[in-house]
mmCIF file of C-alpha atoms and ligand atoms in Angstrom:
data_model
loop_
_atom_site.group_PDB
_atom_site.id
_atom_site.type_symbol
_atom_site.label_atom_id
_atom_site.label_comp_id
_atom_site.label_asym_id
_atom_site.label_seq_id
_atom_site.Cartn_x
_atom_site.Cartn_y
_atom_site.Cartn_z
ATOM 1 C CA UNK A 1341 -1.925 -17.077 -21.855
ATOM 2 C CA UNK A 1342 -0.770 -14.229 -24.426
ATOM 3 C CA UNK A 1343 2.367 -14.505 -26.021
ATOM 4 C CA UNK A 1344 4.534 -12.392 -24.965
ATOM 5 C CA UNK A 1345 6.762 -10.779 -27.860
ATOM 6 C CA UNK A 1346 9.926 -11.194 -27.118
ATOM 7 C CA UNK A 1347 12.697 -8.307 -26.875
ATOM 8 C CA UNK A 1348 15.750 -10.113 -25.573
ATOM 9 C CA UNK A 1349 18.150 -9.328 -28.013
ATOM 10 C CA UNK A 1350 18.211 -5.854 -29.923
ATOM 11 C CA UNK A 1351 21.012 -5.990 -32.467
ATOM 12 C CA UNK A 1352 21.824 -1.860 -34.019
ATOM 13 C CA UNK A 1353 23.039 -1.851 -37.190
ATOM 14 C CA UNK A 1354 24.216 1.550 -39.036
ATOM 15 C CA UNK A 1355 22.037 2.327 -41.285
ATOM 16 C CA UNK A 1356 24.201 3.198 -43.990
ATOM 17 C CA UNK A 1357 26.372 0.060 -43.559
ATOM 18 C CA UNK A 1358 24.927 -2.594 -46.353
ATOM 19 C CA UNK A 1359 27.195 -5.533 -45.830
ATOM 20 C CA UNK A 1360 25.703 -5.170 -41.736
ATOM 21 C CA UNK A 1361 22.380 -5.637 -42.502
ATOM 22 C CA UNK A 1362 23.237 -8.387 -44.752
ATOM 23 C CA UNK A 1363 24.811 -10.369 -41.933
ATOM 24 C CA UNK A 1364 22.116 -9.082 -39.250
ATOM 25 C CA UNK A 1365 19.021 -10.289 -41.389
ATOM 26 C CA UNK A 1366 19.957 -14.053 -40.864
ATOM 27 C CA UNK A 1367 20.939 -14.210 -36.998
ATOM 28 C CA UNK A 1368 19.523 -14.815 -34.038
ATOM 29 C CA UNK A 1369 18.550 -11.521 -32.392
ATOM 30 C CA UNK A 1370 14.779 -10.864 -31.368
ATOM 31 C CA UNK A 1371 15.044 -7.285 -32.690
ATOM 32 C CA UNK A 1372 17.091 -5.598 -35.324
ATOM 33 C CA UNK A 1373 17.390 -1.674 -35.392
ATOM 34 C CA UNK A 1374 18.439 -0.113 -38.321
ATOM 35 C CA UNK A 1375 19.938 3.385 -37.050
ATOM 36 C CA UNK A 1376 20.092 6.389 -38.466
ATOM 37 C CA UNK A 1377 20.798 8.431 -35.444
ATOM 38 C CA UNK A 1378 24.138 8.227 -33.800
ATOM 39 C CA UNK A 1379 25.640 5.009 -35.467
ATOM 40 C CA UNK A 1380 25.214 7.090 -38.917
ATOM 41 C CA UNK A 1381 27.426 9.654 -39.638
ATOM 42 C CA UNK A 1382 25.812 13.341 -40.824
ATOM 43 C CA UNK A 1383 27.235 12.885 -44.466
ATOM 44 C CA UNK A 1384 25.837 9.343 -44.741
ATOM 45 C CA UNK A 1385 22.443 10.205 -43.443
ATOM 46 C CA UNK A 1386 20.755 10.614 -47.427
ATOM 47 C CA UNK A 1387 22.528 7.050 -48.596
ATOM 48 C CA UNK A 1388 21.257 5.910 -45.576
ATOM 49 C CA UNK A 1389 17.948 6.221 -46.055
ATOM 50 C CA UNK A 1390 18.000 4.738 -49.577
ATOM 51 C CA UNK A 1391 20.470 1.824 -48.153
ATOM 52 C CA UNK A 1392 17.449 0.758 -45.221
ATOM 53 C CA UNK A 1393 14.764 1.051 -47.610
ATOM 54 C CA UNK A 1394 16.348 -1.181 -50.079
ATOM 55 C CA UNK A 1395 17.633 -3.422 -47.159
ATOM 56 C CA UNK A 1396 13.694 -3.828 -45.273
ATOM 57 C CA UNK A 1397 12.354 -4.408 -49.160
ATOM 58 C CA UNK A 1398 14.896 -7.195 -50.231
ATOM 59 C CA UNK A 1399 16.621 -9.291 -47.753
ATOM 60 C CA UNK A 1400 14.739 -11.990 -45.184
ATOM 61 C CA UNK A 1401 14.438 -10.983 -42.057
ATOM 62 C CA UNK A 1402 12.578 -14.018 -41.396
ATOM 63 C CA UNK A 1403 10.203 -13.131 -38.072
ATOM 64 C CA UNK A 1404 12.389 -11.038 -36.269
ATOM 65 C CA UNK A 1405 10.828 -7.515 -35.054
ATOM 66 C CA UNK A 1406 11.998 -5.210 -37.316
ATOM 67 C CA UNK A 1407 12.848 -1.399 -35.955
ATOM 68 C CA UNK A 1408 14.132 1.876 -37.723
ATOM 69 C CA UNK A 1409 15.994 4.458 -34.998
ATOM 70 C CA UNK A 1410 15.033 7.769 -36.749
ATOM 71 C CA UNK A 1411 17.199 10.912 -35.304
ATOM 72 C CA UNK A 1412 15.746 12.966 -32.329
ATOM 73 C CA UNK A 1413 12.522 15.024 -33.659
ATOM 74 C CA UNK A 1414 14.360 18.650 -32.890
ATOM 75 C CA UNK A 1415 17.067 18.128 -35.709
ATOM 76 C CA UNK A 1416 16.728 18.758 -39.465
ATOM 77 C CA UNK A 1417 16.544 14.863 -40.469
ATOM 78 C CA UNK A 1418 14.028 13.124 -37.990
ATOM 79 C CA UNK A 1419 10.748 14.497 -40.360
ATOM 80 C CA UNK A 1420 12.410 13.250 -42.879
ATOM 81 C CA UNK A 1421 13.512 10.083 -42.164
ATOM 82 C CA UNK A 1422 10.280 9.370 -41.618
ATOM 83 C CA UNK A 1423 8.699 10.547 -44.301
ATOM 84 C CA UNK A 1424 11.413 8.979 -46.551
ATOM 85 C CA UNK A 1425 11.397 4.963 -44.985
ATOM 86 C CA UNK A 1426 7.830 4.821 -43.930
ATOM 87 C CA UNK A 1427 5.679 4.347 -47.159
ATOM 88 C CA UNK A 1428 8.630 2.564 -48.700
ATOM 89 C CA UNK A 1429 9.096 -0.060 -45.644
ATOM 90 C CA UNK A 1430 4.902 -0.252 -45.256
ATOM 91 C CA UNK A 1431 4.275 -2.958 -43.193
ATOM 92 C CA UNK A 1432 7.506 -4.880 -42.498
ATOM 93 C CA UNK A 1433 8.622 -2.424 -40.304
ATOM 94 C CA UNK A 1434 7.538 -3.235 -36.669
ATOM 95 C CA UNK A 1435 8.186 0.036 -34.909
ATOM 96 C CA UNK A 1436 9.908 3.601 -34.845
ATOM 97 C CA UNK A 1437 12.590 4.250 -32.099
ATOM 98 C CA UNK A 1438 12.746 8.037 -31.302
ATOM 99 C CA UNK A 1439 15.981 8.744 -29.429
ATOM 100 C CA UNK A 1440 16.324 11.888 -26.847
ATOM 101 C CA UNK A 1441 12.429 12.035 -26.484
ATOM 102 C CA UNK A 1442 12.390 15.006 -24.242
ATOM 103 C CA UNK A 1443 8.527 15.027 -23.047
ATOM 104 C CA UNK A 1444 5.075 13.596 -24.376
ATOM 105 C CA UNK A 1445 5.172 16.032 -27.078
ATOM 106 C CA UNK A 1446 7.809 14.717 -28.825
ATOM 107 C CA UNK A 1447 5.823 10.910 -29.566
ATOM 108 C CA UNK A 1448 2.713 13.132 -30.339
ATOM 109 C CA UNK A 1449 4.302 14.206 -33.069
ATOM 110 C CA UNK A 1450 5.505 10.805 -34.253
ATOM 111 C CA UNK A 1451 2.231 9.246 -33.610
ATOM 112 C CA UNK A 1452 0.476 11.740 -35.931
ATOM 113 C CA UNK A 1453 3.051 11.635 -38.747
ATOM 114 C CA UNK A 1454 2.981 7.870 -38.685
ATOM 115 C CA UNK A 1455 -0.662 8.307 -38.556
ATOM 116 C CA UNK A 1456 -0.672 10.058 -41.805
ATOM 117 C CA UNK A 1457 1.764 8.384 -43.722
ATOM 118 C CA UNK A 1458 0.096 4.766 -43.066
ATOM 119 C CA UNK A 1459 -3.158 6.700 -44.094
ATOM 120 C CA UNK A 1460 -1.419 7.566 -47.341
ATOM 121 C CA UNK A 1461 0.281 4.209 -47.546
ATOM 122 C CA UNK A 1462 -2.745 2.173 -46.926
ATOM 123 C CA UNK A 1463 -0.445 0.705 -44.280
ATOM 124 C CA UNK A 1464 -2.972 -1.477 -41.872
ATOM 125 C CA UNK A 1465 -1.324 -2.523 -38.860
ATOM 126 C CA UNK A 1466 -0.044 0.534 -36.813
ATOM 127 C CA UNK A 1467 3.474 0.966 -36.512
ATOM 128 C CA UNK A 1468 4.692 0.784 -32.708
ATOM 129 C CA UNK A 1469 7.125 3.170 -30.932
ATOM 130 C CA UNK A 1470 9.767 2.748 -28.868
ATOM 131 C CA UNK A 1471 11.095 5.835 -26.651
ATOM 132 C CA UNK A 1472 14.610 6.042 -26.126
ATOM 133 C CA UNK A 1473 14.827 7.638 -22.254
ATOM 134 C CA UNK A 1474 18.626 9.155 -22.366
ATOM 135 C CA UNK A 1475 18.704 12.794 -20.306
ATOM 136 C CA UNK A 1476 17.869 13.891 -16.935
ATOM 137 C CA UNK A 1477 14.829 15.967 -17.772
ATOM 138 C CA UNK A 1478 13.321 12.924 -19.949
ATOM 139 C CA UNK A 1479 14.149 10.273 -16.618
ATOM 140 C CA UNK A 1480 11.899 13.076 -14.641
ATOM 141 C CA UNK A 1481 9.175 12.455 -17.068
ATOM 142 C CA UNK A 1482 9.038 9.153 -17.783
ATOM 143 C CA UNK A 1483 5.945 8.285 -16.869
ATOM 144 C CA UNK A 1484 4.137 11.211 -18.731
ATOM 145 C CA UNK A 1485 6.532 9.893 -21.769
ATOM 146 C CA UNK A 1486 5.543 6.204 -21.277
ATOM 147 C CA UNK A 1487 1.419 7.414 -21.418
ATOM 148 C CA UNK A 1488 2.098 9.724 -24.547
ATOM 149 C CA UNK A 1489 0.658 6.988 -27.390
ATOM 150 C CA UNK A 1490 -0.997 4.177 -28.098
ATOM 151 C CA UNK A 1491 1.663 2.674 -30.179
ATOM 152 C CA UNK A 1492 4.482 2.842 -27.422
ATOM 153 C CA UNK A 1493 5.887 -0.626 -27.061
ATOM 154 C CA UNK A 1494 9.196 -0.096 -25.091
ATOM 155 C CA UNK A 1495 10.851 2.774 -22.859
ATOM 156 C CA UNK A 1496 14.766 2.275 -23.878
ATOM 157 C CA UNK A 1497 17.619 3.149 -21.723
ATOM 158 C CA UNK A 1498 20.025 5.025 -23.080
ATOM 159 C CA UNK A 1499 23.047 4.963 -20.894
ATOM 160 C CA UNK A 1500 25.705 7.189 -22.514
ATOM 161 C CA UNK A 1501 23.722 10.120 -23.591
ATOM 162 C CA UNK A 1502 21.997 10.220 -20.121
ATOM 163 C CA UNK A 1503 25.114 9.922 -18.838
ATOM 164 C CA UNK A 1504 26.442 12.990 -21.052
ATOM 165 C CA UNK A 1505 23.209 15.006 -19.839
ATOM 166 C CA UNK A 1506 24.002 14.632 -15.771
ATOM 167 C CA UNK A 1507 27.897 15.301 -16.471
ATOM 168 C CA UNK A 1508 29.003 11.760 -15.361
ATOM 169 C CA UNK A 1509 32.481 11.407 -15.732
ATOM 170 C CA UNK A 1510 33.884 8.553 -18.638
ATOM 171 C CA UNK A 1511 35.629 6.607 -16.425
ATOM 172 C CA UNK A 1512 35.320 3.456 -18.727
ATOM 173 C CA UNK A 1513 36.007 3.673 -22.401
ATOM 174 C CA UNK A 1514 33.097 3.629 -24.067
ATOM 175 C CA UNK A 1515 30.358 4.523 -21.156
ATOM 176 C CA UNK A 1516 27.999 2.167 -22.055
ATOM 177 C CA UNK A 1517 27.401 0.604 -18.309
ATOM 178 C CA UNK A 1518 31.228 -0.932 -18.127
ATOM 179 C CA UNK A 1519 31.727 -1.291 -14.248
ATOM 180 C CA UNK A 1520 34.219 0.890 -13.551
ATOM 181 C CA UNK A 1521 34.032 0.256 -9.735
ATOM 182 C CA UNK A 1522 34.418 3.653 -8.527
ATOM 183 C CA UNK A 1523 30.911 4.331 -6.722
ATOM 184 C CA UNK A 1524 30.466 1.403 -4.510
ATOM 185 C CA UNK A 1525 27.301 -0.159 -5.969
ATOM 186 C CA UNK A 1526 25.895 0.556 -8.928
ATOM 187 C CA UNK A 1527 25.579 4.524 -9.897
ATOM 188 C CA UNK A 1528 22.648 4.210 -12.359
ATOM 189 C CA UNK A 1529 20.929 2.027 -9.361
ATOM 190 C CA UNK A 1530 18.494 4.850 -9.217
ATOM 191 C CA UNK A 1531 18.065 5.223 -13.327
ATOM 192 C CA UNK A 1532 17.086 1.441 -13.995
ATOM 193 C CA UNK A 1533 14.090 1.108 -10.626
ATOM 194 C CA UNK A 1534 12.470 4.765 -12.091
ATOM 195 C CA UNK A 1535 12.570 3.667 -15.719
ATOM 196 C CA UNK A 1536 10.959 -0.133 -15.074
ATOM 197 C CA UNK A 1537 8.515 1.494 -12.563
ATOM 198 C CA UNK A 1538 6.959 3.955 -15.723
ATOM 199 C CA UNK A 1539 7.677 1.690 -17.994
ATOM 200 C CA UNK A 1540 5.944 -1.681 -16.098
ATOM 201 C CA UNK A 1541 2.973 0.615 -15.405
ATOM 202 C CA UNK A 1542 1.658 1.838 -18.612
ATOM 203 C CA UNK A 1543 1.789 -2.114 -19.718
ATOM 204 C CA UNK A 1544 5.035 -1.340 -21.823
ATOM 205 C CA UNK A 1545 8.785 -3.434 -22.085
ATOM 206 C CA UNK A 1546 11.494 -2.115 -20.734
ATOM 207 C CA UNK A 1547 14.809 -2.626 -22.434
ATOM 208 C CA UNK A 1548 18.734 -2.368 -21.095
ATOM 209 C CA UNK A 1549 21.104 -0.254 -22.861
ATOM 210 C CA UNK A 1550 23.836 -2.293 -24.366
ATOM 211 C CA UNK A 1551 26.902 -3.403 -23.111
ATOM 212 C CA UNK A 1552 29.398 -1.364 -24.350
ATOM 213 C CA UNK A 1553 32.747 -3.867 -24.476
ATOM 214 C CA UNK A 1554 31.802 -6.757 -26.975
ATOM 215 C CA UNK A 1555 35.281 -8.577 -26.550
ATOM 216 C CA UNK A 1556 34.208 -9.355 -22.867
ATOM 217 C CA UNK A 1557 31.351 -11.790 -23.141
ATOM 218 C CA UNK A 1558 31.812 -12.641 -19.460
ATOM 219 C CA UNK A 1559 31.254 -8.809 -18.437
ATOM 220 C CA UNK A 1560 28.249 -8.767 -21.271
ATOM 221 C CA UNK A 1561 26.661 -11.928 -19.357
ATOM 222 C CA UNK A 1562 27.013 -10.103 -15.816
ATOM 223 C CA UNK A 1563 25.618 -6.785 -16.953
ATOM 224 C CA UNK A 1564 22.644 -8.855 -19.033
ATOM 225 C CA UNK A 1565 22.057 -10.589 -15.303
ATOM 226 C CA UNK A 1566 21.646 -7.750 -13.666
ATOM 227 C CA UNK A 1567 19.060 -6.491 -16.142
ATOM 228 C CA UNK A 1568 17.343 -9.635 -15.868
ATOM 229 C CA UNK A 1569 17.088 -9.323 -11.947
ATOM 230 C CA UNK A 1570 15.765 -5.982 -12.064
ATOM 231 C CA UNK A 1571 12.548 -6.704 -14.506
ATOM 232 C CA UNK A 1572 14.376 -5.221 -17.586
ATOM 233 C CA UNK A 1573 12.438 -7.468 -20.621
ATOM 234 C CA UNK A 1574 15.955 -7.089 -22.450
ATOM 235 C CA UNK A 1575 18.783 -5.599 -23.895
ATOM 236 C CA UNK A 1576 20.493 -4.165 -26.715
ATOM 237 C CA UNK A 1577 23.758 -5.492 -28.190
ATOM 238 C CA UNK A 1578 26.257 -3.598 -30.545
ATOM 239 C CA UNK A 1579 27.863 -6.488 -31.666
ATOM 240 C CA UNK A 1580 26.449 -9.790 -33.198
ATOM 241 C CA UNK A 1581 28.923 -11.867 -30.609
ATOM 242 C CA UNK A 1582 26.158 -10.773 -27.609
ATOM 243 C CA UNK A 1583 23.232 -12.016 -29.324
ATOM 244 C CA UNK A 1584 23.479 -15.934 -27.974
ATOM 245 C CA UNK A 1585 24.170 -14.279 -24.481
ATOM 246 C CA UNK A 1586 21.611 -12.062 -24.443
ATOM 247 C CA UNK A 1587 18.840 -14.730 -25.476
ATOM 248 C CA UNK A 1588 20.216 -16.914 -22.627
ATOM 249 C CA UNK A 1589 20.083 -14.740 -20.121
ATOM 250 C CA UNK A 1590 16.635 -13.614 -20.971
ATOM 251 C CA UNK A 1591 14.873 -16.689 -21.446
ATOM 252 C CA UNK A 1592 13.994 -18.988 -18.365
ATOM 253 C CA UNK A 1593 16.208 -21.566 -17.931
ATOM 254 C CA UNK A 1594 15.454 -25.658 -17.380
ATOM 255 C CA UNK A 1595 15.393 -24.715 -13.753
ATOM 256 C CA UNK A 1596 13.475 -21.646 -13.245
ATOM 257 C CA UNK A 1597 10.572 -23.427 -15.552
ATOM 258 C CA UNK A 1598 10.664 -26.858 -13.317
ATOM 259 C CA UNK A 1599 10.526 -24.301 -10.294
ATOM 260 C CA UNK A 1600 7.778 -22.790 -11.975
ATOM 261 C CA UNK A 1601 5.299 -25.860 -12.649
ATOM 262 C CA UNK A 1602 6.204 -26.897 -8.963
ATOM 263 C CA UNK A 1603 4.755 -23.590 -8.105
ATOM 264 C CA UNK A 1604 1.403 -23.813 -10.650
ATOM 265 C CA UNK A 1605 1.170 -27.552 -9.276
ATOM 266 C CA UNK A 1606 0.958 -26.758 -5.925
ATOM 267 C CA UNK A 1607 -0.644 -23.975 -5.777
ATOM 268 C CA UNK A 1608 -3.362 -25.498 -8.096
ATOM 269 C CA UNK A 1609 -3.548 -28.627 -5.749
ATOM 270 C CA UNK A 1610 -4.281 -25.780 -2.640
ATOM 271 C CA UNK A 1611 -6.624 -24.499 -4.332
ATOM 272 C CA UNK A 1612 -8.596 -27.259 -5.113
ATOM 273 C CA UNK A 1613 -8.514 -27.901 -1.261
ATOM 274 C CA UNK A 1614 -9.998 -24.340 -0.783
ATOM 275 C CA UNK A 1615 -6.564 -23.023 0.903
ATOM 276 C CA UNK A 1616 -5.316 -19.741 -0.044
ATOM 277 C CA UNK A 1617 -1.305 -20.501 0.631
ATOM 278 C CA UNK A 1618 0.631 -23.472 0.283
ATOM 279 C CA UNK A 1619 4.378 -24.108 0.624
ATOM 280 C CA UNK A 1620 7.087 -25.959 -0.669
ATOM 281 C CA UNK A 1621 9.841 -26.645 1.402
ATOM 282 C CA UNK A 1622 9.774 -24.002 4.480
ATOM 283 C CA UNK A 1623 8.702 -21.168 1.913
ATOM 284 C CA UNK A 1624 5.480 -20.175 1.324
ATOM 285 C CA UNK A 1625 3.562 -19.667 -1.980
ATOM 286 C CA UNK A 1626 0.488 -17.534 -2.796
ATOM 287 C CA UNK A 1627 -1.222 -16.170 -5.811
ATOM 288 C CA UNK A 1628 1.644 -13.622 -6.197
ATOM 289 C CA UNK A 1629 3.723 -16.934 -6.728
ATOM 290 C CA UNK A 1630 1.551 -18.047 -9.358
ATOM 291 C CA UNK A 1631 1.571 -14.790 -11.186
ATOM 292 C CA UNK A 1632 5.282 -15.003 -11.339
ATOM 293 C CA UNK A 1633 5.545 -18.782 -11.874
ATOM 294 C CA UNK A 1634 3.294 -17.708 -15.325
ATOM 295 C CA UNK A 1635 4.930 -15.028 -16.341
ATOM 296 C CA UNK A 1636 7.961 -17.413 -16.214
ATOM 297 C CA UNK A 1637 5.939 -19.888 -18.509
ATOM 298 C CA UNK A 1638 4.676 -17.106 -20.592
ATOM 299 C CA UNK A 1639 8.342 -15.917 -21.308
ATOM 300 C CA UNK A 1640 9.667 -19.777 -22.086
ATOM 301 C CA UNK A 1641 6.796 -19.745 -24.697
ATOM 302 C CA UNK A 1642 4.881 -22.750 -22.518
ATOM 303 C CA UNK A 1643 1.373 -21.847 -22.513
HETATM 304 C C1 GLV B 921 22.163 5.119 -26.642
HETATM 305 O O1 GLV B 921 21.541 5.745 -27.455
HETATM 306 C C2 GLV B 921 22.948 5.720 -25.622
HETATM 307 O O2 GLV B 921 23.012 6.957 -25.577
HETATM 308 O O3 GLV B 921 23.543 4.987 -24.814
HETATM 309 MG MG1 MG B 922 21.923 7.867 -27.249
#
């Protein structure tokens, strides 16, 4: 079975922020994203540059995925960001996050410009994207978005900005998916089933948006359970203290892997006795069990 590469934990990290990217490059986080979009102020977006190239070139980031959030590809900086961290970072960056990606067109012209500047770079192993979906318009298109390139890895939901762009109200602090409890059931319901859907069918991850009130690890745990349930592959975090929940959460536990081989075992044993269904207990298992009982070994890294 393929290894799948894990996204459970996405740590952001300001780009211009040194002493951040010193602590990030030894924890435990799946993913680290250097930002230069919103995290980064507009007067810090030059030093920034200079601070993540120097950051991707010296300090050990071990095997952890590796990911640069440029800014969205309409504003002045997004060209060159890339043109500025790509050569520089050649291959130890994993992939490019474009944030507000507003159709297809927008990756097209990422994919070519990375195209180029590996060409130029003698950069070998393509550089992945990851979309950031985050307005109404880009939700609509999501699957065209999802199908734009090649090197799309992950659809990303972006909670706040989509928020912004369908005039939610801020009735938490930050808006980053803190349940405020006024709609009874969950509001974004609608958002998360749409974006795993497009996501799940062009073969890409789909990742959570963060949750936005690190001093409530209990609240950070539901929200990362709820992601879990619905197929999300992960989430982000905005503050190192999430990390060890978010790899929890996202990983099988003891008893979801012994449930698993009970399922493989069984079924297996069926099988071999030329029956199409088994059960365990009163339920019933089929070859839709075994494809999740897998996928559960897959994730726990059992092949
Ligand atoms: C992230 O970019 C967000 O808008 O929530
Ligand atoms: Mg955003």
């Amino acid at each position: 079975m393929t290894p799948i590469k894990r996204r459970r934990s996405i740590l952001s990290v300001p780009g211009h922020r040194e002493t951040m990217h010193q602590k990030a490059a030894p924890c435990d986080a799946d993913v680290i994203m250097l930002d230069l979009e919103d995290s980064c102020p507009v007067d810090e977006k030059t030093r920034a540059r200079a601070t993540i190239r120097a950051s991707i070139r010296t300090l050990d980031w071990g095997d952890k995925t590796l990911t640069l959030r440029i800014n969205p590809v309409d504003t002045p900086y997004a060209l060159r960001d890339l043109l500025e961290i790509i050569p520089a970072a050649g291959s130890r960056l994993d992939t490019v996050v474009v944030p507000k990606v507003e159709s297809a067109a927008d990756l097209h012209f990422v994919d070519r410009v990375l195209t180029s500047l590996e060409t130029e770079a003698g950069i070998e192993r393509p550089i992945g994207i990851e979309a950031i979906i985050e307005s109404a318009k880009a939700l609509r298109d999501a699957d065209a978005i999802a199908a734009a390139s090649s090197r799309l890895r992950c659809l990303v939901f972006g909670i706040a900005d989509y928020s912004a762009s369908i005039h939610m109200p801020l009735t938490s602090v930050s808006g980053h998916g803190e349940n405020d409890g006024v709609y009874p059931g969950d509001p974004l319901h609608f958002v998360y089933g749409r974006l795993i859907m497009c996501g799940k069918a062009a073969g890409l991850q789909v990742i959570d948006a963060p949750h936005g009130n690190f001093r409530d690890p209990e609240a950070t745990r539901i929200a990362a359970h709820r992601s879990r349930a619905l197929g999300f592959d992960g989430k982000w975090a905005i503050h190192p203290a999430q990390i060890d929940i978010l790899n929890q959460i996202f990983s099988p536990d003891e008893e979801e892997i012994a449930r698993a081989r009970q399922v493989i075992e069984t079924y297996e044993q069926a099988k071999a006795e030329k029956k199409g269904a088994a059960a365990i207990g009163g339920s019933m298992i089929d070859q839709a069990s075994l494809r999740m009982a897998r996928d559960v070994m897959a994730r726990a890294g059992i092949q």
